[in-house]
Tab-separated table of C-alpha atoms and ligand atoms in Angstrom:
chain	number	residue	atom	x	y	z
A	118	UNK	CA	19.037	21.021	3.461
A	119	UNK	CA	22.057	20.030	1.347
A	120	UNK	CA	23.856	16.764	1.881
A	121	UNK	CA	25.248	13.688	0.199
A	122	UNK	CA	21.813	12.321	-0.723
A	123	UNK	CA	20.111	15.539	-1.809
A	124	UNK	CA	20.506	14.967	-5.592
A	125	UNK	CA	18.028	12.089	-5.239
A	126	UNK	CA	14.376	13.184	-5.652
A	127	UNK	CA	13.015	10.616	-3.182
A	128	UNK	CA	15.515	11.671	-0.513
A	129	UNK	CA	14.708	15.320	-1.211
A	130	UNK	CA	11.065	14.449	-0.551
A	131	UNK	CA	11.888	12.779	2.799
A	132	UNK	CA	14.093	15.749	3.733
A	133	UNK	CA	11.372	18.250	2.758
A	134	UNK	CA	8.781	16.408	4.869
A	135	UNK	CA	11.220	16.481	7.774
A	136	UNK	CA	12.030	20.164	7.315
A	137	UNK	CA	8.322	21.083	7.439
A	138	UNK	CA	7.886	18.968	10.547
A	139	UNK	CA	11.006	20.403	12.202
A	140	UNK	CA	9.593	23.914	11.629
A	141	UNK	CA	6.284	22.819	13.161
A	142	UNK	CA	8.036	21.321	16.202
A	143	UNK	CA	10.522	24.226	16.339
A	144	UNK	CA	13.437	21.799	16.492
A	145	UNK	CA	16.683	23.765	16.976
A	146	UNK	CA	18.879	23.893	13.859
A	147	UNK	CA	21.714	22.061	15.617
A	148	UNK	CA	19.538	18.923	15.839
A	149	UNK	CA	18.129	18.966	12.324
A	150	UNK	CA	21.140	17.614	10.425
A	151	UNK	CA	21.708	15.045	13.169
A	152	UNK	CA	18.154	13.836	12.838
A	153	UNK	CA	17.832	13.623	9.067
A	154	UNK	CA	21.277	12.654	7.723
A	155	UNK	CA	21.814	8.877	7.710
A	156	UNK	CA	24.519	7.597	10.046
A	157	UNK	CA	26.084	5.036	7.719
A	158	UNK	CA	25.740	3.859	4.128
A	159	UNK	CA	27.525	1.364	1.968
A	160	UNK	CA	27.432	0.580	-1.748
A	161	UNK	CA	28.778	-2.652	-3.140
A	162	UNK	CA	29.313	-4.033	-6.616
A	163	UNK	CA	27.947	-7.501	-7.171
A	164	UNK	CA	29.397	-9.523	-10.030
A	165	UNK	CA	27.031	-12.248	-11.174
A	166	UNK	CA	27.733	-15.015	-13.661
A	167	UNK	CA	24.563	-15.284	-15.735
A	168	UNK	CA	23.267	-18.622	-16.951
A	169	UNK	CA	24.692	-17.905	-20.428
A	170	UNK	CA	28.195	-17.411	-19.014
A	171	UNK	CA	28.315	-13.579	-19.187
A	172	UNK	CA	29.432	-11.765	-16.045
A	173	UNK	CA	27.273	-8.769	-15.169
A	174	UNK	CA	27.931	-6.335	-12.326
A	175	UNK	CA	24.960	-5.146	-10.233
A	176	UNK	CA	24.917	-2.440	-7.568
A	177	UNK	CA	23.836	-3.062	-3.988
A	178	UNK	CA	23.154	-0.602	-1.174
A	179	UNK	CA	22.389	-0.467	2.534
A	180	UNK	CA	21.677	2.702	4.505
A	181	UNK	CA	21.431	2.782	8.321
A	182	UNK	CA	19.664	5.961	9.371
A	183	UNK	CA	20.234	6.177	13.126
A	184	UNK	CA	21.569	3.889	15.825
A	185	UNK	CA	20.511	5.941	18.845
A	186	UNK	CA	18.122	3.445	20.460
A	187	UNK	CA	19.116	0.036	19.118
A	188	UNK	CA	19.985	-1.719	15.891
A	189	UNK	CA	18.584	-0.527	12.595
A	190	UNK	CA	15.799	-2.426	10.888
A	191	UNK	CA	14.368	-2.392	7.428
A	192	UNK	CA	13.673	-4.134	4.193
A	193	UNK	CA	15.821	-5.240	1.306
A	194	UNK	CA	14.433	-4.233	-2.061
A	195	UNK	CA	15.264	-5.773	-5.431
A	196	UNK	CA	14.129	-3.107	-7.867
A	197	UNK	CA	15.573	-1.836	-11.158
A	198	UNK	CA	15.285	1.813	-10.088
A	199	UNK	CA	16.788	1.485	-6.593
A	200	UNK	CA	19.475	4.058	-5.766
A	201	UNK	CA	21.435	4.939	-2.646
A	202	UNK	CA	19.296	8.093	-2.297
A	203	UNK	CA	16.020	6.179	-2.459
A	204	UNK	CA	17.416	3.683	0.071
A	205	UNK	CA	18.299	6.607	2.360
A	206	UNK	CA	14.794	8.089	2.102
A	207	UNK	CA	13.211	4.714	2.852
A	208	UNK	CA	15.585	4.291	5.831
A	209	UNK	CA	14.505	7.684	7.211
A	210	UNK	CA	10.831	6.707	6.921
A	211	UNK	CA	11.582	3.396	8.677
A	212	UNK	CA	13.005	5.405	11.622
A	213	UNK	CA	9.886	7.514	12.087
A	214	UNK	CA	7.721	4.387	11.638
A	215	UNK	CA	9.575	2.310	14.248
A	216	UNK	CA	9.533	5.215	16.709
A	217	UNK	CA	5.805	5.870	16.172
A	218	UNK	CA	4.910	2.280	17.071
A	219	UNK	CA	7.477	2.092	19.874
A	220	UNK	CA	9.971	-0.406	18.446
A	221	UNK	CA	13.573	-0.117	19.746
A	222	UNK	CA	15.061	0.332	16.281
A	223	UNK	CA	16.437	2.977	13.978
A	224	UNK	CA	15.499	2.676	10.322
A	225	UNK	CA	17.466	1.060	7.529
A	226	UNK	CA	16.830	0.081	3.924
A	227	UNK	CA	18.744	-1.201	0.970
A	228	UNK	CA	18.827	-3.775	-1.732
A	229	UNK	CA	19.985	-4.373	-5.249
A	230	UNK	CA	19.320	-2.365	-8.352
A	231	UNK	CA	17.906	-5.231	-10.430
A	232	UNK	CA	14.638	-6.453	-11.899
A	233	UNK	CA	14.271	-9.844	-10.179
A	234	UNK	CA	11.776	-10.976	-12.844
A	235	UNK	CA	14.594	-10.953	-15.402
A	236	UNK	CA	16.730	-13.423	-13.410
A	237	UNK	CA	16.429	-17.214	-13.406
A	238	UNK	CA	15.856	-18.783	-9.969
A	239	UNK	CA	19.523	-19.828	-9.878
A	240	UNK	CA	20.735	-16.327	-10.766
A	241	UNK	CA	18.463	-14.805	-8.127
A	242	UNK	CA	19.917	-17.095	-5.467
A	243	UNK	CA	23.510	-16.293	-6.466
A	244	UNK	CA	22.825	-12.546	-6.447
A	245	UNK	CA	21.014	-12.675	-3.076
A	246	UNK	CA	23.831	-14.663	-1.481
A	247	UNK	CA	26.490	-12.381	-2.952
A	248	UNK	CA	24.647	-9.328	-1.607
A	249	UNK	CA	24.512	-10.742	1.920
A	250	UNK	CA	28.140	-11.882	1.685
A	251	UNK	CA	29.177	-8.306	0.859
A	252	UNK	CA	27.022	-6.965	3.710
A	253	UNK	CA	28.499	-9.216	6.446
A	254	UNK	CA	30.918	-6.552	7.786
A	255	UNK	CA	28.085	-4.043	7.938
A	256	UNK	CA	25.074	-5.878	9.435
A	257	UNK	CA	24.419	-8.039	12.506
A	258	UNK	CA	21.615	-9.019	14.892
A	259	UNK	CA	22.605	-6.107	17.190
A	260	UNK	CA	23.582	-3.706	14.394
A	261	UNK	CA	21.210	-3.980	11.461
A	262	UNK	CA	18.539	-6.589	10.764
A	263	UNK	CA	17.236	-6.981	7.230
A	264	UNK	CA	13.694	-7.902	6.274
A	265	UNK	CA	11.676	-8.312	3.085
A	266	UNK	CA	10.561	-5.456	0.830
A	267	UNK	CA	9.558	-4.967	-2.786
A	268	UNK	CA	10.933	-7.738	-5.030
A	269	UNK	CA	12.108	-10.009	-2.195
A	270	UNK	CA	10.369	-12.776	-0.247
A	271	UNK	CA	10.827	-15.494	2.387
A	272	UNK	CA	13.085	-17.520	0.069
A	273	UNK	CA	15.465	-14.580	-0.389
A	274	UNK	CA	15.501	-14.071	3.403
A	275	UNK	CA	16.356	-17.785	3.818
A	276	UNK	CA	19.361	-17.386	1.468
A	277	UNK	CA	20.472	-14.312	3.455
A	278	UNK	CA	20.160	-16.222	6.729
A	279	UNK	CA	22.046	-19.232	5.332
A	280	UNK	CA	24.871	-17.119	3.879
A	281	UNK	CA	25.355	-15.194	7.146
A	282	UNK	CA	25.122	-18.393	9.210
A	283	UNK	CA	27.668	-20.283	7.072
A	284	UNK	CA	30.084	-17.427	7.716
A	285	UNK	CA	29.380	-17.426	11.474
A	286	UNK	CA	29.680	-21.204	11.720
A	287	UNK	CA	26.306	-21.606	13.409
A	288	UNK	CA	22.667	-20.739	12.687
A	289	UNK	CA	21.902	-17.035	13.173
A	290	UNK	CA	18.138	-16.753	12.558
A	291	UNK	CA	18.010	-13.303	14.220
A	292	UNK	CA	19.996	-11.718	11.342
A	293	UNK	CA	16.918	-11.399	9.108
A	294	UNK	CA	13.145	-11.409	9.502
A	295	UNK	CA	10.492	-12.661	7.111
A	296	UNK	CA	12.179	-16.089	6.897
A	297	UNK	CA	10.342	-19.379	6.412
A	298	UNK	CA	8.896	-20.757	9.666
A	299	UNK	CA	11.212	-23.808	9.456
A	300	UNK	CA	14.278	-21.636	10.198
A	301	UNK	CA	12.916	-19.272	12.840
A	302	UNK	CA	10.387	-17.250	10.883
A	303	UNK	CA	6.872	-16.593	12.128
A	304	UNK	CA	3.670	-17.512	10.365
A	305	UNK	CA	1.809	-14.568	8.894
A	306	UNK	CA	4.808	-12.265	8.373
A	307	UNK	CA	4.101	-12.000	4.625
A	308	UNK	CA	0.499	-11.008	5.298
A	309	UNK	CA	1.226	-8.754	8.293
A	310	UNK	CA	1.663	-5.433	6.445
A	311	UNK	CA	-1.597	-5.920	4.540
A	312	UNK	CA	-3.465	-7.203	7.588
A	313	UNK	CA	-2.297	-4.217	9.607
A	314	UNK	CA	-3.513	-1.876	6.874
A	315	UNK	CA	-6.936	-3.560	6.792
A	316	UNK	CA	-7.177	-3.294	10.594
A	317	UNK	CA	-6.392	0.439	10.409
A	318	UNK	CA	-8.848	1.028	7.557
A	319	UNK	CA	-11.601	-0.554	9.672
A	320	UNK	CA	-10.430	1.521	12.643
A	321	UNK	CA	-10.577	4.694	10.537
A	322	UNK	CA	-14.071	3.807	9.261
A	323	UNK	CA	-15.196	3.311	12.835
A	324	UNK	CA	-13.680	6.687	13.753
A	325	UNK	CA	-15.589	8.304	10.868
A	326	UNK	CA	-18.742	6.345	11.786
A	327	UNK	CA	-18.954	4.627	8.383
A	328	UNK	CA	-19.959	0.968	8.039
A	329	UNK	CA	-17.434	-1.091	6.004
A	330	UNK	CA	-19.985	-3.279	4.251
A	331	UNK	CA	-21.043	-1.584	1.037
A	332	UNK	CA	-17.881	0.516	0.796
A	333	UNK	CA	-15.806	0.392	-2.379
A	334	UNK	CA	-12.019	0.146	-2.532
A	335	UNK	CA	-9.357	0.789	-5.167
A	336	UNK	CA	-5.984	-0.852	-4.560
A	337	UNK	CA	-2.833	0.120	-6.467
A	338	UNK	CA	-0.275	-2.699	-6.505
A	339	UNK	CA	-0.911	-6.421	-6.214
A	340	UNK	CA	2.260	-7.672	-4.538
A	341	UNK	CA	2.823	-8.911	-0.971
A	342	UNK	CA	0.923	-5.929	0.419
A	343	UNK	CA	-1.696	-4.943	-2.180
A	344	UNK	CA	-3.011	-8.471	-2.736
A	345	UNK	CA	-3.480	-9.049	0.993
A	346	UNK	CA	-5.216	-5.681	1.436
A	347	UNK	CA	-7.541	-6.376	-1.520
A	348	UNK	CA	-8.464	-9.837	-0.174
A	349	UNK	CA	-8.882	-8.512	3.389
A	350	UNK	CA	-11.156	-5.656	2.319
A	351	UNK	CA	-13.248	-7.970	0.128
A	352	UNK	CA	-13.560	-11.031	2.351
A	353	UNK	CA	-13.046	-9.720	5.884
A	354	UNK	CA	-14.503	-6.209	5.720
A	355	UNK	CA	-17.194	-7.041	3.128
A	356	UNK	CA	-16.245	-4.306	0.663
A	357	UNK	CA	-16.443	-4.224	-3.104
A	358	UNK	CA	-12.948	-3.930	-4.601
A	359	UNK	CA	-13.592	-1.999	-7.813
A	360	UNK	CA	-10.010	-1.245	-8.885
A	361	UNK	CA	-6.866	-3.394	-8.917
A	362	UNK	CA	-3.552	-2.793	-10.649
A	363	UNK	CA	0.108	-3.684	-10.931
A	364	UNK	CA	3.006	-2.362	-13.045
A	365	UNK	CA	1.537	-4.047	-16.145
A	366	UNK	CA	-2.134	-3.032	-16.060
A	367	UNK	CA	-4.846	-1.001	-14.254
A	368	UNK	CA	-8.296	-2.614	-14.091
A	369	UNK	CA	-11.694	-1.226	-13.127
A	370	UNK	CA	-14.944	-3.074	-12.512
A	371	UNK	CA	-17.740	-1.181	-10.732
A	372	UNK	CA	-19.383	-4.551	-9.950
A	373	UNK	CA	-16.362	-5.548	-7.829
A	374	UNK	CA	-13.505	-7.940	-8.586
A	375	UNK	CA	-13.205	-11.585	-7.722
A	376	UNK	CA	-9.969	-10.791	-5.875
A	377	UNK	CA	-9.312	-14.430	-4.966
A	378	UNK	CA	-9.263	-15.197	-8.697
A	379	UNK	CA	-6.910	-12.236	-9.269
A	380	UNK	CA	-4.659	-13.548	-6.489
A	381	UNK	CA	-4.573	-17.014	-8.110
A	382	UNK	CA	-3.829	-15.435	-11.491
A	383	UNK	CA	-0.835	-13.542	-10.059
A	384	UNK	CA	0.444	-16.663	-8.289
A	385	UNK	CA	0.368	-18.502	-11.620
A	386	UNK	CA	1.409	-15.770	-14.073
A	387	UNK	CA	3.346	-13.316	-11.814
A	388	UNK	CA	1.327	-10.260	-12.964
A	389	UNK	CA	-2.265	-9.131	-13.536
A	390	UNK	CA	-1.646	-8.807	-17.293
A	391	UNK	CA	-4.292	-10.875	-19.127
A	392	UNK	CA	-6.516	-11.184	-16.028
A	393	UNK	CA	-9.892	-11.520	-17.764
A	394	UNK	CA	-12.135	-9.424	-15.479
A	395	UNK	CA	-12.667	-5.642	-15.613
A	396	UNK	CA	-11.974	-2.802	-18.002
A	397	UNK	CA	-8.394	-1.654	-18.708
A	398	UNK	CA	-7.978	2.011	-17.857
A	399	UNK	CA	-5.022	4.424	-18.254
A	400	UNK	CA	-2.675	4.501	-15.243
A	401	UNK	CA	-3.242	8.263	-14.874
A	402	UNK	CA	-6.959	7.727	-14.260
A	403	UNK	CA	-6.613	4.890	-11.751
A	404	UNK	CA	-5.992	6.787	-8.515
A	405	UNK	CA	-8.778	9.247	-9.243
A	406	UNK	CA	-11.458	6.557	-9.587
A	407	UNK	CA	-14.431	7.170	-7.285
A	408	UNK	CA	-14.204	4.967	-4.175
A	409	UNK	CA	-14.500	5.030	-0.402
A	410	UNK	CA	-11.041	3.625	0.259
A	411	UNK	CA	-7.984	4.315	-1.909
A	412	UNK	CA	-4.944	2.175	-1.127
A	413	UNK	CA	-1.641	3.011	-2.824
A	414	UNK	CA	0.349	-0.181	-2.157
A	415	UNK	CA	3.168	0.080	-4.675
A	416	UNK	CA	5.810	2.780	-5.077
A	417	UNK	CA	6.666	6.289	-3.865
A	418	UNK	CA	5.342	9.643	-5.107
A	419	UNK	CA	2.216	8.477	-6.945
A	420	UNK	CA	-0.001	11.133	-5.340
A	421	UNK	CA	1.377	14.506	-6.298
A	422	UNK	CA	0.461	18.119	-7.052
A	423	UNK	CA	-1.370	17.208	-10.277
A	424	UNK	CA	-3.714	14.517	-8.961
A	425	UNK	CA	-4.196	15.278	-5.235
A	426	UNK	CA	-7.082	17.676	-5.836
A	427	UNK	CA	-8.809	15.036	-8.004
A	428	UNK	CA	-8.756	12.119	-5.546
A	429	UNK	CA	-12.308	10.871	-5.045
A	430	UNK	CA	-11.908	8.723	-1.922
A	431	UNK	CA	-13.043	9.184	1.672
A	432	UNK	CA	-10.009	7.405	3.148
A	433	UNK	CA	-6.484	7.386	1.718
A	434	UNK	CA	-4.755	4.375	3.261
A	435	UNK	CA	-1.041	4.590	2.460
A	436	UNK	CA	0.127	0.987	2.453
A	437	UNK	CA	3.177	1.912	0.321
A	438	UNK	CA	6.117	3.895	1.668
A	439	UNK	CA	6.101	7.561	0.666
A	440	UNK	CA	3.218	7.475	-1.842
A	441	UNK	CA	2.240	11.135	-1.242
A	442	UNK	CA	4.517	14.102	-1.969
A	443	UNK	CA	4.680	17.178	0.321
A	444	UNK	CA	3.052	19.214	-2.494
A	445	UNK	CA	0.116	16.789	-2.504
A	446	UNK	CA	-0.009	17.002	1.293
A	447	UNK	CA	-0.537	20.736	1.071
A	448	UNK	CA	-3.604	20.103	-1.123
A	449	UNK	CA	-4.879	17.231	1.038
A	450	UNK	CA	-4.458	19.342	4.190
A	451	UNK	CA	-7.044	21.740	2.743
A	452	UNK	CA	-9.317	18.785	1.929
A	453	UNK	CA	-9.027	17.343	5.465
A	454	UNK	CA	-12.799	17.033	5.895
A	455	UNK	CA	-13.152	15.180	2.559
A	456	UNK	CA	-10.126	12.827	2.608
A	457	UNK	CA	-8.992	11.111	5.808
A	458	UNK	CA	-5.330	10.073	5.484
A	459	UNK	CA	-3.859	7.031	7.252
A	460	UNK	CA	-0.214	8.033	6.821
A	461	UNK	CA	2.288	5.470	5.522
A	462	UNK	CA	4.377	5.223	8.695
A	463	UNK	CA	1.232	4.079	10.498
A	464	UNK	CA	-0.666	2.295	7.729
A	465	UNK	CA	2.110	-0.115	6.738
A	466	UNK	CA	3.724	-0.516	10.180
A	467	UNK	CA	2.222	-4.001	10.661
A	468	UNK	CA	5.076	-5.553	8.687
A	469	UNK	CA	7.920	-4.256	10.773
A	470	UNK	CA	5.994	-4.874	14.006
A	471	UNK	CA	5.698	-8.585	13.179
A	472	UNK	CA	9.357	-8.542	12.099
A	473	UNK	CA	10.181	-7.209	15.552
A	474	UNK	CA	8.212	-10.077	17.124
A	475	UNK	CA	10.193	-12.517	14.958
A	476	UNK	CA	13.550	-10.994	15.996
A	477	UNK	CA	12.631	-11.046	19.703
A	478	UNK	CA	11.571	-14.701	19.503
A	479	UNK	CA	14.752	-15.674	17.605
A	480	UNK	CA	16.944	-13.905	20.179
A	481	UNK	CA	15.174	-15.678	23.037
A	482	UNK	CA	14.622	-19.035	21.305
A	483	UNK	CA	11.138	-18.860	22.739
A	484	UNK	CA	8.197	-18.844	20.381
A	485	UNK	CA	4.751	-17.315	20.826
A	486	UNK	CA	1.432	-18.561	19.518
A	487	UNK	CA	-0.178	-16.994	16.443
A	488	UNK	CA	-2.952	-15.599	18.643
A	489	UNK	CA	-0.425	-13.857	20.902
A	490	UNK	CA	1.204	-12.255	17.873
A	491	UNK	CA	-2.028	-11.101	16.223
A	492	UNK	CA	-3.310	-9.740	19.514
A	493	UNK	CA	-0.094	-7.811	20.208
A	494	UNK	CA	0.045	-6.503	16.614
A	495	UNK	CA	-3.477	-5.082	16.730
A	496	UNK	CA	-2.958	-3.605	20.195
A	497	UNK	CA	0.166	-1.734	19.063
A	498	UNK	CA	-1.537	-0.463	15.895
A	499	UNK	CA	-4.617	0.562	17.832
A	500	UNK	CA	-2.571	2.560	20.341
A	501	UNK	CA	-0.576	4.260	17.559
A	502	UNK	CA	-3.806	5.118	15.696
A	503	UNK	CA	-5.373	6.605	18.842
A	504	UNK	CA	-2.230	8.599	19.674
A	505	UNK	CA	-2.131	9.962	16.122
A	506	UNK	CA	-5.794	11.014	16.167
A	507	UNK	CA	-5.448	12.591	19.610
A	508	UNK	CA	-2.439	14.654	18.587
A	509	UNK	CA	-4.000	15.606	15.258
A	510	UNK	CA	-7.101	16.942	17.059
A	511	UNK	CA	-5.271	18.657	19.913
A	512	UNK	CA	-2.714	20.446	17.737
A	513	UNK	CA	-5.027	20.897	14.738
A	514	UNK	CA	-2.558	19.283	12.371
A	515	UNK	CA	-2.874	16.608	9.684
A	516	UNK	CA	-2.672	12.947	10.642
A	517	UNK	CA	0.687	12.747	8.817
A	518	UNK	CA	2.127	15.646	10.807
A	519	UNK	CA	0.788	14.125	14.027
A	520	UNK	CA	2.220	10.644	13.322
A	521	UNK	CA	5.584	11.977	12.179
A	522	UNK	CA	5.779	14.343	15.140
A	523	UNK	CA	5.352	11.462	17.583
A	524	UNK	CA	8.085	9.471	15.818
A	525	UNK	CA	10.557	12.321	15.349
A	526	UNK	CA	10.121	13.538	18.939
A	527	UNK	CA	10.974	10.076	20.276
A	528	UNK	CA	14.184	9.956	18.237
A	529	UNK	CA	15.056	13.510	19.238
A	530	UNK	CA	14.526	12.718	22.929
A	531	UNK	CA	16.797	9.673	22.656
A	532	UNK	CA	19.517	11.730	20.997
A	533	UNK	CA	19.177	14.470	23.624
A	534	UNK	CA	19.306	11.950	26.497
A	535	UNK	CA	22.394	10.233	25.137
A	536	UNK	CA	24.206	13.510	24.455
A	537	UNK	CA	26.999	14.045	21.995
A	538	UNK	CA	29.987	11.688	22.079
A	539	UNK	CA	33.111	13.903	21.896
B	713	LIG	N1	9.743	-3.511	4.198
B	713	LIG	C1	9.097	-3.254	5.449
B	713	LIG	C2	8.662	-1.808	5.540
B	713	LIG	O1	8.830	-1.027	4.641
B	713	LIG	C3	9.949	-3.565	6.642
B	713	LIG	C4	10.787	-4.769	6.523
B	713	LIG	C5	11.206	-5.332	7.861
B	713	LIG	O2	10.407	-6.030	8.393
B	713	LIG	O3	12.306	-5.015	8.309
B	713	LIG	O4	8.102	-1.424	6.531
């Protein structure tokens, strides 16, 4: 399916996944382009005066996939490899994710092509504010609501909110989610993606009739999501976390890591490099370590044609967006009775669900208790998990196909019901 974004390999992957699903659902050709091609996209150049006086120009993006049922929603990523095509793919996945869990949003994604670790705190603030300033004509609480993603955090969301609000002349907390609680954020947003993943892993174990205590887990990535998953599996589910990693190092310890110590190390030193426990292993061997639960919680396309047949886990819990390529899916489909997949659009949906709660509360200026939020989060995830399993069994398809089918069908129905504006 050719289009503006097709030169990008990550977008080609999202488009390929969709094409396979559209064939499965027998979606008429006339709807396919309308469903997959993003509605709007913008690229901006962001001049930044560095601390040494040089002016450097960075590139920023935002892609809004569809606006058929409400505003778009999705994270803002600060990553050196971010492109408009990758943003578009991530926006598409956000759409299927929001639809699967019943949120009234289309998907969006964007950010800045930059390594935030190479900026001083002052430079990071200037770049974040400049990005939001450039996005003002394009976003809004009823158009497109940003949230955190890789390389951004509550502080960056606060700068976004402040920049937008200064322009509006009054506080607009509903423009972004994942903010500090003091300005309309909700407690637990940072942990929500990881907590949701842990809930679903326990749900999947229950479905497979396996007891969590005594299980082993390998977690790729130790950021906002991976660290919370590792701690949750170790301290809540009673598992042994035998593998942890980030972009600097992959570590293995069959005796199980002290993940709280790893978490403290990363808080102090930013990365796992020099963390004293465990054996360093090559990145290529990390995902094929023997374990019960494998959690990719970092970047896209890490499980592919050359390692999918060698995965040695019982459950693949995709906390990252797009970690598994369609070629790997073909292999995993054949291994369905060995590897149970919790697909990304389900496994990491906890984050955007809590973002939705934050947006609703900001719009209404009426705040819920933490218990209400946790209870609602787990109920939504539980229903989406059950619906996915039911469809997977009834139609004899993979859990990914089942989850995506539910999401895509909801978007298709909305587009059909609205009709085509002349
Ligand atoms: N980055 C989150 C995700 O990939 C969503 C961010 C948001 O809450 O909008 O699901």
